[in-house]
Tab-separated table of N, CA and C in Angstrom:
chain	number	residue	atom	x	y	z
T	1	MET	N	-14.595	9.043	-34.719
T	1	MET	CA	-15.449	9.986	-35.349
T	1	MET	C	-14.471	11.224	-35.550
T	2	PHE	N	-14.768	12.171	-36.428
T	2	PHE	CA	-13.908	13.199	-36.913
T	2	PHE	C	-14.102	14.550	-36.190
T	3	GLY	N	-15.363	14.641	-35.556
T	3	GLY	CA	-15.599	15.784	-34.639
T	3	GLY	C	-15.449	17.143	-35.224
T	4	CYS	N	-14.270	17.848	-34.724
T	4	CYS	CA	-14.200	19.252	-35.066
T	4	CYS	C	-13.990	19.604	-36.533
T	5	SER	N	-13.466	18.503	-37.339
T	5	SER	CA	-13.277	18.891	-38.750
T	5	SER	C	-14.487	18.699	-39.580
T	6	CYS	N	-15.718	18.334	-38.888
T	6	CYS	CA	-16.820	18.070	-39.681
T	6	CYS	C	-17.393	19.349	-40.335
T	7	GLN	N	-17.323	20.462	-39.654
T	7	GLN	CA	-17.862	21.676	-40.185
T	7	GLN	C	-17.074	22.062	-41.479
T	8	GLY	N	-15.810	22.048	-41.249
T	8	GLY	CA	-14.892	22.253	-42.415
T	8	GLY	C	-15.286	21.445	-43.649
T	9	LEU	N	-15.389	20.144	-43.201
T	9	LEU	CA	-15.706	19.126	-44.400
T	9	LEU	C	-17.117	19.448	-45.010
T	10	ALA	N	-18.029	19.810	-44.214
T	10	ALA	CA	-19.264	20.160	-44.789
T	10	ALA	C	-19.351	21.425	-45.581
T	11	ASP	N	-18.495	22.455	-45.151
T	11	ASP	CA	-18.344	23.733	-45.854
T	11	ASP	C	-17.744	23.344	-47.196
T	12	PHE	N	-16.635	22.423	-47.283
T	12	PHE	CA	-16.063	22.069	-48.510
T	12	PHE	C	-17.113	21.460	-49.445
T	13	TYR	N	-17.797	20.394	-48.979
T	13	TYR	CA	-18.753	19.797	-49.836
T	13	TYR	C	-19.920	20.641	-50.286
T	14	ARG	N	-20.274	21.577	-49.337
T	14	ARG	CA	-21.402	22.523	-49.713
T	14	ARG	C	-21.008	23.326	-50.932
T	15	GLU	N	-19.769	23.706	-51.013
T	15	GLU	CA	-19.139	24.498	-52.118
T	15	GLU	C	-19.195	23.671	-53.461
T	16	GLU	N	-18.864	22.451	-53.269
T	16	GLU	CA	-18.874	21.501	-54.456
T	16	GLU	C	-20.249	21.308	-54.979
T	17	PHE	N	-21.191	21.018	-54.034
T	17	PHE	CA	-22.515	20.879	-54.578
T	17	PHE	C	-23.143	22.177	-55.104
T	18	LEU	N	-22.686	23.392	-54.581
T	18	LEU	CA	-23.062	24.571	-55.184
T	18	LEU	C	-22.623	24.704	-56.637
T	19	LYS	N	-21.351	24.303	-56.782
T	19	LYS	CA	-20.725	24.300	-58.206
T	19	LYS	C	-21.636	23.414	-59.141
T	20	HIS	N	-22.067	22.230	-58.740
T	20	HIS	CA	-22.934	21.413	-59.585
T	20	HIS	C	-24.147	22.039	-59.825
T	21	HIS	N	-24.792	22.779	-58.777
T	21	HIS	CA	-26.058	23.477	-59.044
T	21	HIS	C	-25.865	24.641	-60.046
T	22	ALA	N	-24.716	25.355	-59.949
T	22	ALA	CA	-24.595	26.462	-60.900
T	22	ALA	C	-24.346	25.818	-62.297
T	23	CYS	N	-23.724	24.662	-62.385
T	23	CYS	CA	-23.541	24.087	-63.623
T	23	CYS	C	-24.820	23.634	-64.293
T	24	LEU	N	-25.596	23.033	-63.435
T	24	LEU	CA	-26.982	22.657	-63.814
T	24	LEU	C	-27.744	23.791	-64.394
T	25	GLU	N	-27.742	24.891	-63.646
T	25	GLU	CA	-28.432	26.101	-64.176
T	25	GLU	C	-28.065	26.600	-65.456
T	26	ARG	N	-26.703	26.475	-65.721
T	26	ARG	CA	-26.259	26.841	-67.036
T	26	ARG	C	-26.732	25.875	-68.214
T	27	GLN	N	-27.011	24.640	-67.849
T	27	GLN	CA	-27.463	23.717	-68.693
T	27	GLN	C	-28.974	23.474	-68.769
T	28	ARG	N	-29.706	24.368	-68.114
T	28	ARG	CA	-31.120	24.118	-67.859
T	28	ARG	C	-31.983	23.843	-69.154
T	29	GLU	N	-31.549	24.612	-70.209
T	29	GLU	CA	-32.177	24.543	-71.477
T	29	GLU	C	-32.235	23.111	-72.108
T	30	TYR	N	-31.133	22.323	-71.644
T	30	TYR	CA	-30.986	21.008	-72.325
T	30	TYR	C	-31.725	19.833	-71.621
T	31	TYR	N	-32.340	20.148	-70.476
T	31	TYR	CA	-32.955	19.192	-69.722
T	31	TYR	C	-34.471	19.547	-69.480
T	32	SER	N	-35.267	18.480	-69.329
T	32	SER	CA	-36.686	18.693	-69.046
T	32	SER	C	-36.881	19.377	-67.685
T	33	GLU	N	-37.985	20.046	-67.581
T	33	GLU	CA	-38.280	20.649	-66.262
T	33	GLU	C	-38.364	19.573	-65.104
T	34	VAL	N	-38.816	18.463	-65.402
T	34	VAL	CA	-38.813	17.294	-64.564
T	34	VAL	C	-37.526	16.967	-64.045
T	35	ALA	N	-36.604	16.764	-65.018
T	35	ALA	CA	-35.184	16.325	-64.609
T	35	ALA	C	-34.517	17.427	-63.753
T	36	ILE	N	-34.777	18.734	-64.139
T	36	ILE	CA	-34.289	19.857	-63.382
T	36	ILE	C	-34.810	19.800	-61.969
T	37	ALA	N	-36.202	19.555	-61.887
T	37	ALA	CA	-36.834	19.653	-60.517
T	37	ALA	C	-36.328	18.588	-59.684
T	38	GLN	N	-36.083	17.372	-60.184
T	38	GLN	CA	-35.630	16.192	-59.485
T	38	GLN	C	-34.198	16.445	-58.963
T	39	ALA	N	-33.315	16.893	-59.991
T	39	ALA	CA	-31.942	17.249	-59.452
T	39	ALA	C	-31.861	18.324	-58.441
T	40	GLU	N	-32.655	19.382	-58.611
T	40	GLU	CA	-32.758	20.406	-57.481
T	40	GLU	C	-33.241	19.836	-56.230
T	41	ASP	N	-34.196	18.921	-56.294
T	41	ASP	CA	-34.836	18.365	-55.113
T	41	ASP	C	-33.661	17.711	-54.354
T	42	ALA	N	-32.932	16.781	-55.134
T	42	ALA	CA	-31.891	15.908	-54.549
T	42	ALA	C	-30.839	16.817	-53.969
T	43	LEU	N	-30.433	17.949	-54.631
T	43	LEU	CA	-29.483	18.795	-54.211
T	43	LEU	C	-29.923	19.491	-52.808
T	44	ALA	N	-31.165	19.923	-52.711
T	44	ALA	CA	-31.694	20.373	-51.523
T	44	ALA	C	-31.727	19.418	-50.410
T	45	ARG	N	-31.996	18.294	-50.681
T	45	ARG	CA	-32.106	17.261	-49.548
T	45	ARG	C	-30.670	17.030	-49.039
T	46	ILE	N	-29.771	16.817	-49.994
T	46	ILE	CA	-28.340	16.689	-49.625
T	46	ILE	C	-27.715	17.894	-48.758
T	47	MET	N	-27.965	19.120	-49.252
T	47	MET	CA	-27.512	20.317	-48.579
T	47	MET	C	-28.187	20.381	-47.228
T	48	GLY	N	-29.480	19.978	-47.012
T	48	GLY	CA	-30.085	20.044	-45.752
T	48	GLY	C	-29.512	19.025	-44.671
T	49	GLN	N	-28.918	17.937	-45.307
T	49	GLN	CA	-28.415	16.882	-44.420
T	49	GLN	C	-26.830	16.861	-44.320
T	50	LEU	N	-26.227	17.826	-44.944
T	50	LEU	CA	-24.731	17.640	-45.133
T	50	LEU	C	-23.974	17.632	-43.915
T	51	GLU	N	-24.412	18.465	-42.847
T	51	GLU	CA	-23.632	18.336	-41.619
T	51	GLU	C	-23.791	16.843	-40.955
T	52	GLN	N	-24.922	16.317	-41.046
T	52	GLN	CA	-25.153	14.991	-40.466
T	52	GLN	C	-24.388	13.876	-41.352
T	53	LEU	N	-24.422	14.183	-42.631
T	53	LEU	CA	-23.676	13.184	-43.386
T	53	LEU	C	-22.126	13.262	-43.195
T	54	CYS	N	-21.697	14.436	-42.952
T	54	CYS	CA	-20.185	14.609	-42.677
T	54	CYS	C	-19.823	14.025	-41.256
T	55	GLN	N	-20.618	13.677	-40.369
T	55	GLN	CA	-20.433	13.111	-39.095
T	55	GLN	C	-20.136	11.538	-39.268
T	56	ARG	N	-20.498	11.002	-40.396
T	56	ARG	CA	-20.300	9.578	-40.521
T	56	ARG	C	-18.893	9.249	-40.724
T	57	GLU	N	-18.513	8.101	-40.328
T	57	GLU	CA	-17.084	7.731	-40.480
T	57	GLU	C	-16.624	7.544	-41.969
T	58	ASP	N	-17.733	7.192	-42.794
T	58	ASP	CA	-17.489	6.949	-44.227
T	58	ASP	C	-17.907	8.245	-44.986
T	59	ALA	N	-17.896	9.448	-44.409
T	59	ALA	CA	-18.372	10.593	-44.956
T	59	ALA	C	-17.663	10.954	-46.348
T	60	CYS	N	-16.455	10.935	-46.352
T	60	CYS	CA	-15.699	11.256	-47.573
T	60	CYS	C	-16.043	10.357	-48.763
T	61	HIS	N	-16.115	9.007	-48.451
T	61	HIS	CA	-16.520	8.177	-49.559
T	61	HIS	C	-18.015	8.255	-49.956
T	62	MET	N	-18.844	8.372	-48.950
T	62	MET	CA	-20.346	8.501	-49.184
T	62	MET	C	-20.571	9.798	-50.081
T	63	VAL	N	-20.084	10.889	-49.521
T	63	VAL	CA	-20.348	12.261	-50.230
T	63	VAL	C	-19.687	12.304	-51.572
T	64	GLY	N	-18.532	11.636	-51.618
T	64	GLY	CA	-17.788	11.640	-52.891
T	64	GLY	C	-18.624	10.873	-53.884
T	65	GLU	N	-19.382	9.846	-53.468
T	65	GLU	CA	-20.046	9.046	-54.446
T	65	GLU	C	-21.379	9.990	-54.840
T	66	LEU	N	-21.845	10.580	-54.069
T	66	LEU	CA	-22.972	11.568	-54.317
T	66	LEU	C	-22.403	12.692	-55.365
T	67	LEU	N	-21.326	13.102	-55.179
T	67	LEU	CA	-20.783	14.172	-56.031
T	67	LEU	C	-20.630	13.475	-57.528
T	68	LYS	N	-20.038	12.267	-57.503
T	68	LYS	CA	-19.942	11.497	-58.738
T	68	LYS	C	-21.210	11.460	-59.539
T	69	GLN	N	-22.349	11.157	-58.709
T	69	GLN	CA	-23.586	10.965	-59.349
T	69	GLN	C	-24.061	12.276	-60.060
T	70	PHE	N	-23.895	13.450	-59.362
T	70	PHE	CA	-24.228	14.785	-59.891
T	70	PHE	C	-23.310	15.009	-61.046
T	71	ASP	N	-22.020	14.609	-61.022
T	71	ASP	CA	-21.103	14.830	-62.090
T	71	ASP	C	-21.490	14.049	-63.373
T	72	LEU	N	-22.223	12.958	-63.239
T	72	LEU	CA	-22.795	12.174	-64.421
T	72	LEU	C	-23.734	13.036	-65.170
T	73	VAL	N	-24.482	13.942	-64.439
T	73	VAL	CA	-25.445	14.883	-65.059
T	73	VAL	C	-24.970	16.125	-65.542
T	74	THR	N	-24.145	16.752	-64.613
T	74	THR	CA	-23.684	18.168	-65.016
T	74	THR	C	-22.367	18.115	-65.834
T	75	LYS	N	-21.632	17.006	-65.738
T	75	LYS	CA	-20.253	16.908	-66.443
T	75	LYS	C	-19.325	18.055	-65.983
T	76	LEU	N	-19.540	18.481	-64.679
T	76	LEU	CA	-18.625	19.637	-64.142
T	76	LEU	C	-17.194	19.212	-64.305
T	77	SER	N	-16.806	18.047	-64.015
T	77	SER	CA	-15.348	17.717	-64.072
T	77	SER	C	-14.762	17.754	-65.378
T	78	ALA	N	-15.611	17.681	-66.476
T	78	ALA	CA	-15.162	17.767	-67.856
T	78	ALA	C	-14.814	19.227	-68.221
T	79	TRP	N	-15.209	20.202	-67.367
T	79	TRP	CA	-15.047	21.587	-67.604
T	79	TRP	C	-13.705	22.064	-67.169
T	80	THR	N	-12.946	21.055	-66.413
T	80	THR	CA	-11.633	21.468	-65.895
T	80	THR	C	-10.657	21.613	-67.138
T	81	ASP	N	-9.922	22.716	-67.032
T	81	ASP	CA	-8.930	22.999	-68.034
T	81	ASP	C	-7.772	22.031	-67.881
T	82	PRO	N	-7.532	21.085	-68.874
T	82	PRO	CA	-6.420	20.129	-68.711
T	82	PRO	C	-5.039	20.676	-68.678
T	83	ASP	N	-5.011	22.015	-69.195
T	83	ASP	CA	-3.629	22.628	-69.059
T	83	ASP	C	-3.263	23.107	-67.641
T	84	GLN	N	-4.239	23.062	-66.729
T	84	GLN	CA	-4.037	23.358	-65.306
T	84	GLN	C	-3.621	22.263	-64.523
T	85	LEU	N	-3.780	21.068	-65.068
T	85	LEU	CA	-3.445	19.938	-64.334
T	85	LEU	C	-1.961	19.598	-64.414
T	86	HIS	N	-1.467	18.997	-63.271
T	86	HIS	CA	-0.022	18.648	-63.324
T	86	HIS	C	0.231	17.280	-63.341
């Protein structure tokens, strides 16, 4: 198990999920209230369980998959400036 690095990992992932939430807020007008409510509920559940999730041996893979699912909705990764990539 990863032990002491769990809190740092949870903090990193929390920031990533908060970015997706902010992106979702900016796109609110394009989604139904039901879709927004479902996404916000899922985000709240994940954020509430993040420390436990990060204690798993497969935490990076599992939480990474959850972030990919949110990215399908928010398209946050598409907002990256390609000129900043090396």
